[in-house]
């Protein structure tokens, strides 16, 4: 791979939407990419649409856990190697499927995930900031939003 010249042309994106992604294996994968000559890598997470083909409400805790795991991967990766993270929001699982988790119901999840990434984790202050930003009195991350 390193002899092909590909590492000078592209930046790999590592996708994983699991709430319990294997941090150690991701770190090892990133190291393999580095040894092949890739100077930058991207991560890809999801703030909605990755928990079931007919899911209609967003499981905020699932997506928050995924982002917290990516933060662990990032903290174990050389800072100059990480280019960024793409927060995906899947609308459907394939072109023949019905829509899942429409964007409006996922806005709290997007806000929580973005704030967790920006603040390096999730805390009561992050929760309060999201509630204030969204004009909500009680953000529920462990149950479906009402």
PDB file of C-alpha atoms in Angstrom:
ATOM      1  CA  UNK A   1       0.000   0.000   0.000  1.00  0.00           C
ATOM      2  CA  UNK A   2       2.755   2.443   0.868  1.00  0.00           C
ATOM      3  CA  UNK A   3       4.522   1.744  -2.435  1.00  0.00           C
ATOM      4  CA  UNK A   4       1.335   2.393  -4.437  1.00  0.00           C
ATOM      5  CA  UNK A   5       1.357   6.126  -3.702  1.00  0.00           C
ATOM      6  CA  UNK A   6      -2.236   5.986  -2.437  1.00  0.00           C
ATOM      7  CA  UNK A   7      -1.346   7.391   1.010  1.00  0.00           C
ATOM      8  CA  UNK A   8      -0.260  10.646  -0.647  1.00  0.00           C
ATOM      9  CA  UNK A   9      -3.587  10.927  -2.501  1.00  0.00           C
ATOM     10  CA  UNK A  10      -6.276  10.095   0.066  1.00  0.00           C
ATOM     11  CA  UNK A  11      -7.106  10.251   3.744  1.00  0.00           C
ATOM     12  CA  UNK A  12      -8.862   7.169   5.168  1.00  0.00           C
ATOM     13  CA  UNK A  13     -12.071   7.518   7.153  1.00  0.00           C
ATOM     14  CA  UNK A  14     -12.716   4.975   9.898  1.00  0.00           C
ATOM     15  CA  UNK A  15     -16.430   4.382  10.432  1.00  0.00           C
ATOM     16  CA  UNK A  16     -17.991   2.950  13.587  1.00  0.00           C
ATOM     17  CA  UNK A  17     -21.379   3.748  15.105  1.00  0.00           C
ATOM     18  CA  UNK A  18     -21.298   1.297  18.022  1.00  0.00           C
ATOM     19  CA  UNK A  19     -21.830   2.499  21.573  1.00  0.00           C
ATOM     20  CA  UNK A  20     -19.139   0.053  22.681  1.00  0.00           C
ATOM     21  CA  UNK A  21     -16.602   0.359  19.873  1.00  0.00           C
ATOM     22  CA  UNK A  22     -13.263  -1.288  20.511  1.00  0.00           C
ATOM     23  CA  UNK A  23     -10.970   1.649  21.293  1.00  0.00           C
ATOM     24  CA  UNK A  24      -7.799  -0.441  21.315  1.00  0.00           C
ATOM     25  CA  UNK A  25      -8.448  -1.978  17.899  1.00  0.00           C
ATOM     26  CA  UNK A  26      -9.165   1.462  16.426  1.00  0.00           C
ATOM     27  CA  UNK A  27      -5.878   2.789  17.807  1.00  0.00           C
ATOM     28  CA  UNK A  28      -4.039  -0.196  16.289  1.00  0.00           C
ATOM     29  CA  UNK A  29      -5.784   0.361  12.948  1.00  0.00           C
ATOM     30  CA  UNK A  30      -4.759   4.024  12.940  1.00  0.00           C
ATOM     31  CA  UNK A  31      -1.173   2.998  13.657  1.00  0.00           C
ATOM     32  CA  UNK A  32      -1.279   0.608  10.677  1.00  0.00           C
ATOM     33  CA  UNK A  33      -2.489   3.443   8.449  1.00  0.00           C
ATOM     34  CA  UNK A  34       0.333   5.671   9.763  1.00  0.00           C
ATOM     35  CA  UNK A  35       2.943   2.986   9.048  1.00  0.00           C
ATOM     36  CA  UNK A  36       1.584   2.703   5.493  1.00  0.00           C
ATOM     37  CA  UNK A  37       2.297   6.395   4.963  1.00  0.00           C
ATOM     38  CA  UNK A  38      -1.079   8.041   5.543  1.00  0.00           C
ATOM     39  CA  UNK A  39      -0.459  11.424   7.137  1.00  0.00           C
ATOM     40  CA  UNK A  40      -4.076  12.018   8.210  1.00  0.00           C
ATOM     41  CA  UNK A  41      -7.111   9.932   9.180  1.00  0.00           C
ATOM     42  CA  UNK A  42     -10.749  10.802   9.773  1.00  0.00           C
ATOM     43  CA  UNK A  43     -13.301   9.273  12.131  1.00  0.00           C
ATOM     44  CA  UNK A  44     -16.996   8.837  11.291  1.00  0.00           C
ATOM     45  CA  UNK A  45     -19.696   8.597  13.921  1.00  0.00           C
ATOM     46  CA  UNK A  46     -23.470   8.960  13.848  1.00  0.00           C
ATOM     47  CA  UNK A  47     -25.808  11.203  15.782  1.00  0.00           C
ATOM     48  CA  UNK A  48     -28.907   9.479  14.357  1.00  0.00           C
ATOM     49  CA  UNK A  49     -30.088   6.702  12.114  1.00  0.00           C
ATOM     50  CA  UNK A  50     -27.639   3.949  13.002  1.00  0.00           C
ATOM     51  CA  UNK A  51     -29.617   1.925  15.536  1.00  0.00           C
ATOM     52  CA  UNK A  52     -32.339   0.256  13.491  1.00  0.00           C
ATOM     53  CA  UNK A  53     -33.963   0.316  10.088  1.00  0.00           C
ATOM     54  CA  UNK A  54     -37.369   1.291  11.455  1.00  0.00           C
ATOM     55  CA  UNK A  55     -36.238   3.412  14.398  1.00  0.00           C
ATOM     56  CA  UNK A  56     -38.418   6.514  14.668  1.00  0.00           C
ATOM     57  CA  UNK A  57     -36.955   8.159  17.786  1.00  0.00           C
ATOM     58  CA  UNK A  58     -33.301   8.825  18.492  1.00  0.00           C
ATOM     59  CA  UNK A  59     -31.456   6.895  21.201  1.00  0.00           C
ATOM     60  CA  UNK A  60     -29.351   9.805  22.483  1.00  0.00           C
ATOM     61  CA  UNK A  61     -27.398   7.736  25.048  1.00  0.00           C
ATOM     62  CA  UNK A  62     -26.269   5.315  22.305  1.00  0.00           C
ATOM     63  CA  UNK A  63     -24.891   8.094  20.131  1.00  0.00           C
ATOM     64  CA  UNK A  64     -23.337   9.936  23.072  1.00  0.00           C
ATOM     65  CA  UNK A  65     -21.504   6.762  24.145  1.00  0.00           C
ATOM     66  CA  UNK A  66     -20.210   6.359  20.582  1.00  0.00           C
ATOM     67  CA  UNK A  67     -18.785   9.882  20.610  1.00  0.00           C
ATOM     68  CA  UNK A  68     -17.238   9.401  24.039  1.00  0.00           C
ATOM     69  CA  UNK A  69     -15.528   6.268  22.703  1.00  0.00           C
ATOM     70  CA  UNK A  70     -14.215   8.233  19.701  1.00  0.00           C
ATOM     71  CA  UNK A  71     -12.822  10.803  22.144  1.00  0.00           C
ATOM     72  CA  UNK A  72     -10.888   7.962  23.811  1.00  0.00           C
ATOM     73  CA  UNK A  73      -9.536   6.895  20.423  1.00  0.00           C
ATOM     74  CA  UNK A  74      -8.551  10.495  19.669  1.00  0.00           C
ATOM     75  CA  UNK A  75      -6.735  10.855  22.990  1.00  0.00           C
ATOM     76  CA  UNK A  76      -4.706   7.728  22.160  1.00  0.00           C
ATOM     77  CA  UNK A  77      -3.840   8.938  18.652  1.00  0.00           C
ATOM     78  CA  UNK A  78      -1.060  11.395  17.757  1.00  0.00           C
ATOM     79  CA  UNK A  79      -2.768  14.794  17.492  1.00  0.00           C
ATOM     80  CA  UNK A  80      -1.200  15.602  14.123  1.00  0.00           C
ATOM     81  CA  UNK A  81      -2.627  12.407  12.603  1.00  0.00           C
ATOM     82  CA  UNK A  82      -6.325  13.104  13.279  1.00  0.00           C
ATOM     83  CA  UNK A  83      -7.855  15.328  10.607  1.00  0.00           C
ATOM     84  CA  UNK A  84     -11.389  15.395  12.039  1.00  0.00           C
ATOM     85  CA  UNK A  85     -14.636  13.581  12.705  1.00  0.00           C
ATOM     86  CA  UNK A  86     -17.695  13.402  10.473  1.00  0.00           C
ATOM     87  CA  UNK A  87     -20.970  13.204  12.384  1.00  0.00           C
ATOM     88  CA  UNK A  88     -23.294  11.329  10.081  1.00  0.00           C
ATOM     89  CA  UNK A  89     -27.070  11.263  10.325  1.00  0.00           C
ATOM     90  CA  UNK A  90     -28.459   8.385   8.314  1.00  0.00           C
ATOM     91  CA  UNK A  91     -31.911   8.948   6.859  1.00  0.00           C
ATOM     92  CA  UNK A  92     -32.484   5.407   5.582  1.00  0.00           C
ATOM     93  CA  UNK A  93     -30.608   2.124   5.445  1.00  0.00           C
ATOM     94  CA  UNK A  94     -30.908   1.664   1.685  1.00  0.00           C
ATOM     95  CA  UNK A  95     -32.764   3.272  -1.207  1.00  0.00           C
ATOM     96  CA  UNK A  96     -35.716   0.908  -0.797  1.00  0.00           C
ATOM     97  CA  UNK A  97     -36.242   1.466   2.939  1.00  0.00           C
ATOM     98  CA  UNK A  98     -38.601   3.893   4.590  1.00  0.00           C
ATOM     99  CA  UNK A  99     -37.163   6.963   6.289  1.00  0.00           C
ATOM    100  CA  UNK A 100     -35.954   6.525   9.839  1.00  0.00           C
ATOM    101  CA  UNK A 101     -35.429   9.128  12.563  1.00  0.00           C
ATOM    102  CA  UNK A 102     -36.341  12.333  10.811  1.00  0.00           C
ATOM    103  CA  UNK A 103     -33.945  15.199  11.456  1.00  0.00           C
ATOM    104  CA  UNK A 104     -36.165  17.241  13.821  1.00  0.00           C
ATOM    105  CA  UNK A 105     -36.376  14.435  16.420  1.00  0.00           C
ATOM    106  CA  UNK A 106     -32.590  14.021  16.263  1.00  0.00           C
ATOM    107  CA  UNK A 107     -31.616  17.646  16.904  1.00  0.00           C
ATOM    108  CA  UNK A 108     -31.124  17.056  20.670  1.00  0.00           C
ATOM    109  CA  UNK A 109     -28.841  14.116  19.877  1.00  0.00           C
ATOM    110  CA  UNK A 110     -26.829  16.221  17.437  1.00  0.00           C
ATOM    111  CA  UNK A 111     -26.490  18.993  20.018  1.00  0.00           C
ATOM    112  CA  UNK A 112     -25.408  16.576  22.774  1.00  0.00           C
ATOM    113  CA  UNK A 113     -22.844  14.862  20.516  1.00  0.00           C
ATOM    114  CA  UNK A 114     -21.383  18.137  19.226  1.00  0.00           C
ATOM    115  CA  UNK A 115     -21.105  19.590  22.723  1.00  0.00           C
ATOM    116  CA  UNK A 116     -19.518  16.401  24.063  1.00  0.00           C
ATOM    117  CA  UNK A 117     -16.914  16.517  21.303  1.00  0.00           C
ATOM    118  CA  UNK A 118     -16.246  20.217  21.785  1.00  0.00           C
ATOM    119  CA  UNK A 119     -15.939  19.866  25.565  1.00  0.00           C
ATOM    120  CA  UNK A 120     -13.978  16.616  25.558  1.00  0.00           C
ATOM    121  CA  UNK A 121     -16.728  14.696  27.362  1.00  0.00           C
ATOM    122  CA  UNK A 122     -20.204  14.876  28.819  1.00  0.00           C
ATOM    123  CA  UNK A 123     -21.027  16.478  32.145  1.00  0.00           C
ATOM    124  CA  UNK A 124     -23.873  18.217  33.932  1.00  0.00           C
ATOM    125  CA  UNK A 125     -22.575  21.523  32.542  1.00  0.00           C
ATOM    126  CA  UNK A 126     -22.673  20.171  28.974  1.00  0.00           C
ATOM    127  CA  UNK A 127     -26.245  18.971  29.612  1.00  0.00           C
ATOM    128  CA  UNK A 128     -27.217  22.410  30.932  1.00  0.00           C
ATOM    129  CA  UNK A 129     -25.580  24.133  27.942  1.00  0.00           C
ATOM    130  CA  UNK A 130     -27.524  21.931  25.495  1.00  0.00           C
ATOM    131  CA  UNK A 131     -30.780  22.556  27.365  1.00  0.00           C
ATOM    132  CA  UNK A 132     -30.146  26.297  27.210  1.00  0.00           C
ATOM    133  CA  UNK A 133     -29.216  26.199  23.512  1.00  0.00           C
ATOM    134  CA  UNK A 134     -32.338  24.222  22.615  1.00  0.00           C
ATOM    135  CA  UNK A 135     -34.687  25.979  25.035  1.00  0.00           C
ATOM    136  CA  UNK A 136     -35.455  22.751  26.879  1.00  0.00           C
ATOM    137  CA  UNK A 137     -36.129  22.361  30.571  1.00  0.00           C
ATOM    138  CA  UNK A 138     -35.094  18.715  30.905  1.00  0.00           C
ATOM    139  CA  UNK A 139     -32.940  16.918  28.358  1.00  0.00           C
ATOM    140  CA  UNK A 140     -33.456  13.172  28.616  1.00  0.00           C
ATOM    141  CA  UNK A 141     -30.588  11.108  27.226  1.00  0.00           C
ATOM    142  CA  UNK A 142     -31.503   7.744  28.722  1.00  0.00           C
ATOM    143  CA  UNK A 143     -35.065   7.596  27.402  1.00  0.00           C
ATOM    144  CA  UNK A 144     -36.745   8.820  24.265  1.00  0.00           C
ATOM    145  CA  UNK A 145     -37.405  12.546  24.195  1.00  0.00           C
ATOM    146  CA  UNK A 146     -41.021  13.438  24.938  1.00  0.00           C
TER     147      UNK A 146
END
